[in-house]
mmCIF file of C-alpha atoms and ligand atoms in Angstrom:
data_model
loop_
_atom_site.group_PDB
_atom_site.id
_atom_site.type_symbol
_atom_site.label_atom_id
_atom_site.label_comp_id
_atom_site.label_asym_id
_atom_site.label_seq_id
_atom_site.Cartn_x
_atom_site.Cartn_y
_atom_site.Cartn_z
ATOM 1 C CA UNK A 1 23.621 4.637 -19.574
ATOM 2 C CA UNK A 2 22.316 0.959 -19.858
ATOM 3 C CA UNK A 3 23.546 -0.988 -16.702
ATOM 4 C CA UNK A 4 25.622 -4.229 -17.033
ATOM 5 C CA UNK A 5 23.672 -5.688 -14.340
ATOM 6 C CA UNK A 6 20.455 -4.898 -12.312
ATOM 7 C CA UNK A 7 21.044 -3.098 -8.853
ATOM 8 C CA UNK A 8 20.902 -5.243 -5.751
ATOM 9 C CA UNK A 9 17.805 -4.499 -3.615
ATOM 10 C CA UNK A 10 18.564 -2.667 -0.543
ATOM 11 C CA UNK A 11 16.906 -4.416 2.461
ATOM 12 C CA UNK A 12 17.471 -3.339 6.139
ATOM 13 C CA UNK A 13 20.121 -5.205 8.012
ATOM 14 C CA UNK A 14 18.553 -7.871 10.031
ATOM 15 C CA UNK A 15 20.715 -6.753 13.040
ATOM 16 C CA UNK A 16 19.183 -3.489 12.907
ATOM 17 C CA UNK A 17 15.398 -4.783 13.037
ATOM 18 C CA UNK A 18 14.285 -4.749 16.585
ATOM 19 C CA UNK A 19 11.606 -7.535 17.685
ATOM 20 C CA UNK A 20 8.288 -5.596 18.080
ATOM 21 C CA UNK A 21 5.120 -6.862 19.673
ATOM 22 C CA UNK A 22 2.266 -6.305 17.241
ATOM 23 C CA UNK A 23 -1.530 -6.017 17.499
ATOM 24 C CA UNK A 24 -3.814 -6.194 14.509
ATOM 25 C CA UNK A 25 -7.083 -4.302 14.205
ATOM 26 C CA UNK A 26 -9.645 -5.801 11.725
ATOM 27 C CA UNK A 27 -8.907 -9.558 11.307
ATOM 28 C CA UNK A 28 -10.177 -9.791 7.726
ATOM 29 C CA UNK A 29 -8.830 -10.825 4.489
ATOM 30 C CA UNK A 30 -5.536 -8.978 4.293
ATOM 31 C CA UNK A 31 -4.830 -9.343 7.980
ATOM 32 C CA UNK A 32 -4.781 -13.004 7.408
ATOM 33 C CA UNK A 33 -1.984 -12.861 4.886
ATOM 34 C CA UNK A 34 -0.260 -10.198 7.196
ATOM 35 C CA UNK A 35 -0.276 -12.599 9.965
ATOM 36 C CA UNK A 36 0.988 -15.338 7.774
ATOM 37 C CA UNK A 37 3.936 -13.203 6.515
ATOM 38 C CA UNK A 38 4.885 -11.975 10.053
ATOM 39 C CA UNK A 39 4.784 -15.466 11.609
ATOM 40 C CA UNK A 40 6.530 -17.130 8.608
ATOM 41 C CA UNK A 41 8.785 -14.582 7.260
ATOM 42 C CA UNK A 42 9.912 -12.358 9.949
ATOM 43 C CA UNK A 43 11.088 -12.505 13.608
ATOM 44 C CA UNK A 44 8.554 -10.065 14.782
ATOM 45 C CA UNK A 45 5.881 -11.271 17.505
ATOM 46 C CA UNK A 46 2.161 -11.009 17.012
ATOM 47 C CA UNK A 47 0.616 -10.647 20.558
ATOM 48 C CA UNK A 48 -2.971 -9.363 20.262
ATOM 49 C CA UNK A 49 -5.867 -9.007 17.717
ATOM 50 C CA UNK A 50 -8.903 -6.905 18.054
ATOM 51 C CA UNK A 51 -12.382 -7.231 16.397
ATOM 52 C CA UNK A 52 -15.694 -5.784 16.797
ATOM 53 C CA UNK A 53 -16.696 -9.338 17.699
ATOM 54 C CA UNK A 54 -14.674 -10.794 20.371
ATOM 55 C CA UNK A 55 -15.496 -14.306 19.020
ATOM 56 C CA UNK A 56 -14.057 -13.415 15.707
ATOM 57 C CA UNK A 57 -10.987 -12.160 17.411
ATOM 58 C CA UNK A 58 -10.671 -15.241 19.426
ATOM 59 C CA UNK A 59 -10.844 -17.482 16.153
ATOM 60 C CA UNK A 60 -8.269 -15.376 14.587
ATOM 61 C CA UNK A 61 -5.974 -15.723 17.766
ATOM 62 C CA UNK A 62 -6.592 -19.460 17.695
ATOM 63 C CA UNK A 63 -5.530 -19.793 14.119
ATOM 64 C CA UNK A 64 -2.452 -17.700 14.574
ATOM 65 C CA UNK A 65 -1.568 -18.643 18.106
ATOM 66 C CA UNK A 66 -2.010 -15.022 19.299
ATOM 67 C CA UNK A 67 -2.089 -14.740 23.187
ATOM 68 C CA UNK A 68 -4.731 -11.979 23.569
ATOM 69 C CA UNK A 69 -8.194 -11.534 21.695
ATOM 70 C CA UNK A 70 -9.749 -8.227 22.180
ATOM 71 C CA UNK A 71 -13.335 -7.269 21.790
ATOM 72 C CA UNK A 72 -12.678 -3.796 20.293
ATOM 73 C CA UNK A 73 -9.863 -1.313 19.629
ATOM 74 C CA UNK A 74 -9.919 0.301 22.957
ATOM 75 C CA UNK A 75 -9.080 -2.796 24.771
ATOM 76 C CA UNK A 76 -6.240 -3.481 22.507
ATOM 77 C CA UNK A 77 -4.889 0.046 23.031
ATOM 78 C CA UNK A 78 -5.006 -0.369 26.830
ATOM 79 C CA UNK A 79 -2.436 -3.039 26.661
ATOM 80 C CA UNK A 80 0.990 -1.966 27.510
ATOM 81 C CA UNK A 81 2.492 -5.166 25.899
ATOM 82 C CA UNK A 82 1.723 -3.939 22.471
ATOM 83 C CA UNK A 83 4.450 -1.747 20.427
ATOM 84 C CA UNK A 84 2.826 -1.553 17.141
ATOM 85 C CA UNK A 85 -0.563 -1.658 15.728
ATOM 86 C CA UNK A 86 -1.606 -2.790 12.015
ATOM 87 C CA UNK A 87 -4.884 -1.399 10.905
ATOM 88 C CA UNK A 88 -6.456 -3.599 8.479
ATOM 89 C CA UNK A 89 -10.069 -2.150 8.388
ATOM 90 C CA UNK A 90 -11.881 -0.905 5.371
ATOM 91 C CA UNK A 91 -10.792 2.484 4.006
ATOM 92 C CA UNK A 92 -12.949 5.059 5.760
ATOM 93 C CA UNK A 93 -11.995 3.381 9.212
ATOM 94 C CA UNK A 94 -8.228 4.109 8.578
ATOM 95 C CA UNK A 95 -8.360 7.712 9.726
ATOM 96 C CA UNK A 96 -10.507 7.288 12.776
ATOM 97 C CA UNK A 97 -8.704 3.845 13.902
ATOM 98 C CA UNK A 98 -5.217 5.365 12.991
ATOM 99 C CA UNK A 99 -5.891 8.485 14.977
ATOM 100 C CA UNK A 100 -7.034 6.546 18.029
ATOM 101 C CA UNK A 101 -3.826 4.603 17.982
ATOM 102 C CA UNK A 102 -1.530 7.501 17.661
ATOM 103 C CA UNK A 103 -3.442 9.298 20.475
ATOM 104 C CA UNK A 104 -2.846 6.268 22.526
ATOM 105 C CA UNK A 105 0.845 6.708 22.020
ATOM 106 C CA UNK A 106 1.405 3.761 19.949
ATOM 107 C CA UNK A 107 3.083 3.071 16.654
ATOM 108 C CA UNK A 108 0.902 2.543 13.655
ATOM 109 C CA UNK A 109 1.147 0.845 10.244
ATOM 110 C CA UNK A 110 -2.086 1.686 8.415
ATOM 111 C CA UNK A 111 -3.312 -0.300 5.302
ATOM 112 C CA UNK A 112 -3.373 1.699 2.068
ATOM 113 C CA UNK A 113 -4.897 4.174 1.474
ATOM 114 C CA UNK A 114 -3.477 5.965 4.614
ATOM 115 C CA UNK A 115 -6.850 7.847 4.618
ATOM 116 C CA UNK A 116 -9.808 8.890 2.589
ATOM 117 C CA UNK A 117 -8.175 12.065 1.274
ATOM 118 C CA UNK A 118 -5.092 14.298 1.910
ATOM 119 C CA UNK A 119 -6.615 16.278 4.587
ATOM 120 C CA UNK A 120 -7.200 13.252 6.757
ATOM 121 C CA UNK A 121 -3.696 12.086 5.924
ATOM 122 C CA UNK A 122 -2.251 15.323 6.970
ATOM 123 C CA UNK A 123 -4.011 15.251 10.352
ATOM 124 C CA UNK A 124 -2.480 11.868 10.981
ATOM 125 C CA UNK A 125 1.019 13.130 10.317
ATOM 126 C CA UNK A 126 0.499 15.918 12.596
ATOM 127 C CA UNK A 127 -0.825 13.770 15.225
ATOM 128 C CA UNK A 128 1.961 11.256 14.788
ATOM 129 C CA UNK A 129 4.488 14.053 15.112
ATOM 130 C CA UNK A 130 2.761 15.533 18.182
ATOM 131 C CA UNK A 131 2.934 12.109 20.004
ATOM 132 C CA UNK A 132 6.357 11.110 18.527
ATOM 133 C CA UNK A 133 5.250 7.880 17.079
ATOM 134 C CA UNK A 134 5.927 6.090 13.884
ATOM 135 C CA UNK A 135 2.843 6.390 11.323
ATOM 136 C CA UNK A 136 3.349 4.595 7.979
ATOM 137 C CA UNK A 137 1.099 3.481 5.024
ATOM 138 C CA UNK A 138 1.230 -0.233 4.338
ATOM 139 C CA UNK A 139 1.846 0.445 0.616
ATOM 140 C CA UNK A 140 3.551 -3.079 0.518
ATOM 141 C CA UNK A 141 4.954 -2.731 -3.078
ATOM 142 C CA UNK A 142 7.122 0.329 -1.988
ATOM 143 C CA UNK A 143 9.103 -1.891 0.425
ATOM 144 C CA UNK A 144 9.451 -4.852 -1.985
ATOM 145 C CA UNK A 145 12.837 -5.658 -3.427
ATOM 146 C CA UNK A 146 11.397 -5.450 -7.151
ATOM 147 C CA UNK A 147 10.349 -1.743 -6.421
ATOM 148 C CA UNK A 148 13.811 -1.011 -4.845
ATOM 149 C CA UNK A 149 15.569 -2.293 -8.076
ATOM 150 C CA UNK A 150 13.282 -0.003 -10.124
ATOM 151 C CA UNK A 151 13.803 2.873 -7.759
ATOM 152 C CA UNK A 152 17.786 2.656 -8.229
ATOM 153 C CA UNK A 153 17.411 2.241 -12.109
ATOM 154 C CA UNK A 154 15.315 5.561 -12.116
ATOM 155 C CA UNK A 155 17.634 7.360 -9.786
ATOM 156 C CA UNK A 156 20.709 6.116 -11.671
ATOM 157 C CA UNK A 157 19.189 7.501 -15.050
ATOM 158 C CA UNK A 158 19.280 3.964 -16.621
ATOM 159 C CA UNK A 159 16.222 4.727 -18.614
ATOM 160 C CA UNK A 160 17.245 8.140 -19.894
ATOM 161 C CA UNK A 161 14.397 10.760 -19.933
ATOM 162 C CA UNK A 162 11.280 8.929 -18.839
ATOM 163 C CA UNK A 163 8.345 10.255 -21.091
ATOM 164 C CA UNK A 164 5.534 7.513 -20.502
ATOM 165 C CA UNK A 165 4.106 5.347 -17.777
ATOM 166 C CA UNK A 166 1.189 3.041 -18.758
ATOM 167 C CA UNK A 167 -0.509 1.013 -16.165
ATOM 168 C CA UNK A 168 -3.683 -0.734 -15.385
ATOM 169 C CA UNK A 169 -5.318 -2.376 -12.472
ATOM 170 C CA UNK A 170 -8.628 -3.912 -12.895
ATOM 171 C CA UNK A 171 -10.266 -6.804 -10.977
ATOM 172 C CA UNK A 172 -13.631 -8.499 -11.117
ATOM 173 C CA UNK A 173 -15.538 -8.316 -7.946
ATOM 174 C CA UNK A 174 -18.987 -9.959 -7.164
ATOM 175 C CA UNK A 175 -21.502 -7.365 -5.919
ATOM 176 C CA UNK A 176 -21.399 -8.415 -2.386
ATOM 177 C CA UNK A 177 -17.687 -7.258 -1.948
ATOM 178 C CA UNK A 178 -17.125 -4.064 0.044
ATOM 179 C CA UNK A 179 -15.840 -2.435 -2.977
ATOM 180 C CA UNK A 180 -19.403 -2.079 -4.208
ATOM 181 C CA UNK A 181 -20.431 -0.628 -0.776
ATOM 182 C CA UNK A 182 -20.724 3.197 -0.566
ATOM 183 C CA UNK A 183 -20.909 3.025 3.270
ATOM 184 C CA UNK A 184 -17.253 1.746 3.043
ATOM 185 C CA UNK A 185 -15.966 4.287 0.662
ATOM 186 C CA UNK A 186 -16.156 1.725 -2.253
ATOM 187 C CA UNK A 187 -15.096 2.028 -5.890
ATOM 188 C CA UNK A 188 -11.858 0.887 -7.342
ATOM 189 C CA UNK A 189 -10.011 4.164 -6.651
ATOM 190 C CA UNK A 190 -8.846 3.721 -3.168
ATOM 191 C CA UNK A 191 -8.485 -0.203 -3.374
ATOM 192 C CA UNK A 192 -6.791 -0.571 -6.746
ATOM 193 C CA UNK A 193 -6.373 3.005 -7.928
ATOM 194 C CA UNK A 194 -4.097 3.622 -5.104
ATOM 195 C CA UNK A 195 -1.536 1.576 -6.551
ATOM 196 C CA UNK A 196 -1.581 3.125 -9.917
ATOM 197 C CA UNK A 197 -1.525 6.672 -8.614
ATOM 198 C CA UNK A 198 1.117 5.806 -6.103
ATOM 199 C CA UNK A 199 3.250 4.266 -8.776
ATOM 200 C CA UNK A 200 2.886 7.275 -11.042
ATOM 201 C CA UNK A 201 4.017 9.398 -8.048
ATOM 202 C CA UNK A 202 6.864 6.869 -7.384
ATOM 203 C CA UNK A 203 8.179 7.215 -10.966
ATOM 204 C CA UNK A 204 7.272 10.840 -11.948
ATOM 205 C CA UNK A 205 6.684 12.687 -8.814
ATOM 206 C CA UNK A 206 3.530 14.760 -8.207
ATOM 207 C CA UNK A 207 1.500 15.325 -11.189
ATOM 208 C CA UNK A 208 1.075 18.785 -12.585
ATOM 209 C CA UNK A 209 -2.211 18.355 -14.306
ATOM 210 C CA UNK A 210 -4.934 15.644 -14.209
ATOM 211 C CA UNK A 211 -7.688 14.697 -16.555
ATOM 212 C CA UNK A 212 -10.040 12.005 -15.439
ATOM 213 C CA UNK A 213 -13.140 10.206 -16.632
ATOM 214 C CA UNK A 214 -15.390 7.845 -14.518
ATOM 215 C CA UNK A 215 -18.233 5.498 -14.914
ATOM 216 C CA UNK A 216 -20.573 4.705 -12.371
ATOM 217 C CA UNK A 217 -21.439 1.025 -10.899
ATOM 218 C CA UNK A 218 -24.501 -0.010 -9.096
ATOM 219 C CA UNK A 219 -24.851 1.090 -5.447
ATOM 220 C CA UNK A 220 -23.743 4.596 -6.065
ATOM 221 C CA UNK A 221 -19.964 3.927 -6.288
ATOM 222 C CA UNK A 222 -17.530 4.630 -9.071
ATOM 223 C CA UNK A 223 -17.118 1.686 -11.304
ATOM 224 C CA UNK A 224 -14.116 2.628 -13.368
ATOM 225 C CA UNK A 225 -11.803 5.556 -14.060
ATOM 226 C CA UNK A 226 -9.187 6.500 -16.727
ATOM 227 C CA UNK A 227 -6.693 8.991 -15.935
ATOM 228 C CA UNK A 228 -4.108 11.100 -17.638
ATOM 229 C CA UNK A 229 -1.449 12.705 -15.602
ATOM 230 C CA UNK A 230 1.399 15.074 -16.717
ATOM 231 C CA UNK A 231 4.513 15.444 -14.536
ATOM 232 C CA UNK A 232 6.958 18.308 -14.207
ATOM 233 C CA UNK A 233 9.710 16.517 -16.220
ATOM 234 C CA UNK A 234 7.275 15.985 -19.184
ATOM 235 C CA UNK A 235 6.232 12.436 -18.361
ATOM 236 C CA UNK A 236 2.708 11.496 -19.093
ATOM 237 C CA UNK A 237 0.867 8.742 -16.926
ATOM 238 C CA UNK A 238 -1.878 6.831 -18.600
ATOM 239 C CA UNK A 239 -3.782 4.913 -15.773
ATOM 240 C CA UNK A 240 -6.901 2.900 -15.829
ATOM 241 C CA UNK A 241 -8.702 1.100 -12.941
ATOM 242 C CA UNK A 242 -11.895 -0.889 -12.922
ATOM 243 C CA UNK A 243 -13.955 -3.169 -10.535
ATOM 244 C CA UNK A 244 -15.944 -4.652 -13.501
ATOM 245 C CA UNK A 245 -13.308 -7.035 -15.083
ATOM 246 C CA UNK A 246 -10.028 -8.507 -14.724
ATOM 247 C CA UNK A 247 -7.278 -6.499 -16.653
ATOM 248 C CA UNK A 248 -3.682 -7.725 -17.039
ATOM 249 C CA UNK A 249 -2.335 -5.279 -14.426
ATOM 250 C CA UNK A 250 0.723 -4.611 -16.424
ATOM 251 C CA UNK A 251 2.869 -1.403 -16.460
ATOM 252 C CA UNK A 252 5.458 0.051 -18.778
ATOM 253 C CA UNK A 253 7.813 2.744 -17.916
ATOM 254 C CA UNK A 254 9.222 4.126 -21.103
ATOM 255 C CA UNK A 255 12.416 6.174 -21.343
ATOM 256 C CA UNK A 256 14.401 7.509 -24.396
ATOM 257 C CA UNK A 257 17.308 5.038 -23.484
ATOM 258 C CA UNK A 258 15.425 1.964 -22.232
ATOM 259 C CA UNK A 259 12.054 0.840 -20.919
ATOM 260 C CA UNK A 260 10.842 -1.408 -18.117
ATOM 261 C CA UNK A 261 8.022 -3.740 -18.861
ATOM 262 C CA UNK A 262 6.302 -5.356 -15.979
ATOM 263 C CA UNK A 263 4.183 -7.922 -17.595
ATOM 264 C CA UNK A 264 2.722 -9.505 -14.503
ATOM 265 C CA UNK A 265 0.664 -7.439 -11.685
ATOM 266 C CA UNK A 266 3.134 -4.513 -11.610
ATOM 267 C CA UNK A 267 2.404 -3.864 -7.895
ATOM 268 C CA UNK A 268 2.833 -7.547 -6.770
ATOM 269 C CA UNK A 269 5.991 -9.677 -6.691
ATOM 270 C CA UNK A 270 6.966 -10.880 -10.181
ATOM 271 C CA UNK A 271 9.281 -10.518 -13.221
ATOM 272 C CA UNK A 272 10.089 -7.520 -15.234
ATOM 273 C CA UNK A 273 12.607 -6.805 -18.067
ATOM 274 C CA UNK A 274 14.613 -3.789 -18.711
ATOM 275 C CA UNK A 275 15.487 -3.394 -22.585
ATOM 276 C CA UNK A 276 17.450 -0.738 -24.323
ATOM 277 C CA UNK A 277 15.639 1.324 -26.822
ATOM 278 C CA UNK A 278 17.526 -0.087 -29.829
ATOM 279 C CA UNK A 279 16.423 -3.583 -28.580
ATOM 280 C CA UNK A 280 19.983 -4.868 -28.307
ATOM 281 C CA UNK A 281 20.254 -5.278 -24.619
ATOM 282 C CA UNK A 282 17.871 -6.864 -22.040
ATOM 283 C CA UNK A 283 18.108 -7.353 -18.342
ATOM 284 C CA UNK A 284 15.694 -9.663 -16.532
ATOM 285 C CA UNK A 285 14.481 -9.390 -12.818
ATOM 286 C CA UNK A 286 13.295 -12.621 -11.894
ATOM 287 C CA UNK A 287 11.832 -13.686 -8.409
ATOM 288 C CA UNK A 288 9.267 -16.151 -6.987
ATOM 289 C CA UNK A 289 5.661 -15.140 -7.357
ATOM 290 C CA UNK A 290 5.226 -15.418 -3.559
ATOM 291 C CA UNK A 291 2.720 -12.727 -3.360
ATOM 292 C CA UNK A 292 1.652 -11.900 0.036
ATOM 293 C CA UNK A 293 4.749 -13.463 1.725
ATOM 294 C CA UNK A 294 6.443 -10.311 0.687
ATOM 295 C CA UNK A 295 4.332 -8.201 3.309
ATOM 296 C CA UNK A 296 7.314 -9.273 5.424
ATOM 297 C CA UNK A 297 9.217 -6.232 3.723
ATOM 298 C CA UNK A 298 6.760 -3.640 5.109
ATOM 299 C CA UNK A 299 6.692 -5.338 8.445
ATOM 300 C CA UNK A 300 10.570 -5.424 8.721
ATOM 301 C CA UNK A 301 10.874 -1.798 7.334
ATOM 302 C CA UNK A 302 8.487 -0.538 9.928
ATOM 303 C CA UNK A 303 10.415 -2.380 12.802
ATOM 304 C CA UNK A 304 13.580 -0.911 11.317
ATOM 305 C CA UNK A 305 12.259 2.492 11.471
ATOM 306 C CA UNK A 306 11.427 2.249 15.074
ATOM 307 C CA UNK A 307 14.959 0.867 15.699
ATOM 308 C CA UNK A 308 16.233 4.152 14.125
ATOM 309 C CA UNK A 309 13.928 6.218 16.188
ATOM 310 C CA UNK A 310 12.193 7.507 13.093
ATOM 311 C CA UNK A 311 8.539 8.740 13.096
ATOM 312 C CA UNK A 312 8.320 8.806 9.177
ATOM 313 C CA UNK A 313 9.589 5.961 6.684
ATOM 314 C CA UNK A 314 12.386 7.231 4.352
ATOM 315 C CA UNK A 315 11.230 4.860 1.808
ATOM 316 C CA UNK A 316 7.631 5.654 1.863
ATOM 317 C CA UNK A 317 7.119 8.824 3.675
ATOM 318 C CA UNK A 318 3.857 10.305 4.770
ATOM 319 C CA UNK A 319 4.378 13.243 2.392
ATOM 320 C CA UNK A 320 4.434 10.678 -0.479
ATOM 321 C CA UNK A 321 1.242 9.227 0.740
ATOM 322 C CA UNK A 322 -0.330 12.744 0.982
ATOM 323 C CA UNK A 323 0.831 13.691 -2.511
ATOM 324 C CA UNK A 324 -0.870 10.334 -3.780
ATOM 325 C CA UNK A 325 -4.094 11.100 -1.974
ATOM 326 C CA UNK A 326 -4.114 14.689 -3.211
ATOM 327 C CA UNK A 327 -3.856 13.480 -6.904
ATOM 328 C CA UNK A 328 -6.778 10.929 -6.056
ATOM 329 C CA UNK A 329 -8.689 13.789 -4.405
ATOM 330 C CA UNK A 330 -8.472 15.758 -7.816
ATOM 331 C CA UNK A 331 -9.446 12.682 -9.765
ATOM 332 C CA UNK A 332 -12.550 12.224 -7.707
ATOM 333 C CA UNK A 333 -13.388 15.761 -7.985
ATOM 334 C CA UNK A 334 -13.395 15.505 -11.646
ATOM 335 C CA UNK A 335 -15.550 12.337 -11.729
ATOM 336 C CA UNK A 336 -17.810 13.569 -9.073
ATOM 337 C CA UNK A 337 -17.203 11.024 -6.316
ATOM 338 C CA UNK A 338 -17.599 12.357 -2.737
ATOM 339 C CA UNK A 339 -17.237 9.953 0.210
ATOM 340 C CA UNK A 340 -20.137 10.012 2.892
ATOM 341 C CA UNK A 341 -17.548 11.345 5.607
ATOM 342 C CA UNK A 342 -16.757 14.277 3.349
ATOM 343 C CA UNK A 343 -20.478 15.376 3.270
ATOM 344 C CA UNK A 344 -20.359 16.061 6.993
HETATM 345 N N1 NAP B 401 -1.803 -4.815 0.825
HETATM 346 C C1 NAP B 401 -2.698 -5.333 0.108
HETATM 347 O O1 NAP B 401 -2.296 -6.139 -0.667
HETATM 348 C C2 NAP B 401 -4.102 -5.161 0.321
HETATM 349 C C3 NAP B 401 -4.902 -6.283 -0.341
HETATM 350 C C4 NAP B 401 -6.326 -6.255 0.253
HETATM 351 C C5 NAP B 401 -6.782 -5.124 1.048
HETATM 352 N N2 NAP B 401 -6.026 -4.069 1.381
HETATM 353 C C6 NAP B 401 -6.450 -2.984 2.149
HETATM 354 O O2 NAP B 401 -6.813 -3.661 3.502
HETATM 355 C C7 NAP B 401 -7.969 -2.911 3.955
HETATM 356 C C8 NAP B 401 -8.961 -4.035 4.485
HETATM 357 O O3 NAP B 401 -9.159 -5.063 3.265
HETATM 358 P P1 NAP B 401 -9.785 -6.362 3.350
HETATM 359 O O4 NAP B 401 -10.117 -6.882 2.071
HETATM 360 O O5 NAP B 401 -8.965 -7.211 4.239
HETATM 361 O O6 NAP B 401 -11.040 -6.054 4.157
HETATM 362 P P2 NAP B 401 -12.208 -6.998 4.869
HETATM 363 O O7 NAP B 401 -11.747 -8.459 4.914
HETATM 364 O O8 NAP B 401 -13.659 -6.802 4.103
HETATM 365 O O9 NAP B 401 -12.386 -6.287 6.292
HETATM 366 C C9 NAP B 401 -11.424 -6.235 7.209
HETATM 367 C C10 NAP B 401 -11.949 -5.841 8.730
HETATM 368 O O10 NAP B 401 -12.420 -4.875 8.721
HETATM 369 C C11 NAP B 401 -13.588 -4.854 9.700
HETATM 370 N N3 NAP B 401 -14.724 -4.296 9.066
HETATM 371 C C12 NAP B 401 -15.495 -4.800 7.898
HETATM 372 N N4 NAP B 401 -16.537 -4.043 7.686
HETATM 373 C C13 NAP B 401 -16.630 -3.219 8.613
HETATM 374 C C14 NAP B 401 -17.514 -2.070 8.992
HETATM 375 N N5 NAP B 401 -18.702 -1.830 8.282
HETATM 376 N N6 NAP B 401 -17.237 -1.184 10.078
HETATM 377 C C15 NAP B 401 -16.084 -1.418 10.765
HETATM 378 N N7 NAP B 401 -15.359 -2.480 10.278
HETATM 379 C C16 NAP B 401 -15.444 -3.258 9.497
HETATM 380 C C17 NAP B 401 -13.865 -6.347 10.057
HETATM 381 O O11 NAP B 401 -13.221 -6.420 11.248
HETATM 382 P P3 NAP B 401 -14.099 -6.981 12.585
HETATM 383 O O12 NAP B 401 -15.470 -7.151 12.136
HETATM 384 O O13 NAP B 401 -13.415 -8.086 12.943
HETATM 385 O O14 NAP B 401 -14.120 -5.691 13.465
HETATM 386 C C18 NAP B 401 -13.013 -6.921 8.985
HETATM 387 O O15 NAP B 401 -12.395 -8.217 9.344
HETATM 388 C C19 NAP B 401 -8.465 -2.161 2.748
HETATM 389 O O16 NAP B 401 -8.335 -0.733 3.128
HETATM 390 C C20 NAP B 401 -7.643 -2.496 1.547
HETATM 391 O O17 NAP B 401 -7.421 -1.360 0.778
HETATM 392 C C21 NAP B 401 -4.684 -4.245 1.135
#
């Protein structure tokens, strides 16, 4: 049934969001945006930062008025004035860094992907349960208002039977970027592809079959991958990611009754339209393209989970992250990509 209006996004009640004292591990590109969002768009406190280089930690601390600059993760974990740690290191450091945080008894928000593969992600889940701490993947789009509107439209059956998801995510990277570095689990799959595969799981659930083709890039990493997933309810996901070039980053969720067209980058803040299949009715989702300001939603949701004594997010559970990584494991198996850590 086509709705008369779009659903209202469900965000946590501000009164139910406790103020946490945060520490950051890996003060790089995304950590800078995280600090900006936390400082300007939440009531959370940012109290410590750690880097392999104390000087670098100090520079980041000076920029964001953070009280404590630590020369390594152990120094940060030894602090008893830190409630939550945000891991913003490269992909292959998420698992070892996340495990150290959990074993130190602290709550952890880990940048996407949660880990290199589903096996590592399951270990994180088990460790977090054993220590009774919150572990959450920072899949920022899943906490954003736009995704919650789409979540409600899907749950309400506003699109009818959904048969097709088409999405792409390609970005041009210069050869010096870590995405070309085999030592840092490079290739587009974990960086860009995690949004695509995550979105496919978000819309259609776990894939029941996967066909993938890859093309290598220089440096021994995958350069681009095309994927076809089928899902239990008959949906097909047609997905493509590349590190060679910019692509529009659009997505279409096509149902018998209506379709959603996300004509900006689907995973980022921006507009979408819901149009009935006969073309007679359209509803528009409009929002400012305030990009990384919207990291505030994952931060607030994490703090809300702590306030509710949860060790897993009801909005983006560890099982969801594990399903996504399982699908990416199968894609990598088919295109012949094995990460260094998996060779051990
Ligand atoms: N949510 C989003 O929109 C978004 C956007 C971009 C990236 N990400 C994710 O965030 C993570 C970090 O991405 P980024 O682009 O911010 O990375 P980055 O700036 O290249 O690196 C982040 C930090 O990781 C540490 N690091 C770099 N190389 C390392 C190495 N060889 N060994 C150990 N630590 C190393 C460095 O910290 P120190 O040298 O200070 O220790 C660095 O500041 C990635 O997993 C990515 O998928 C998410």
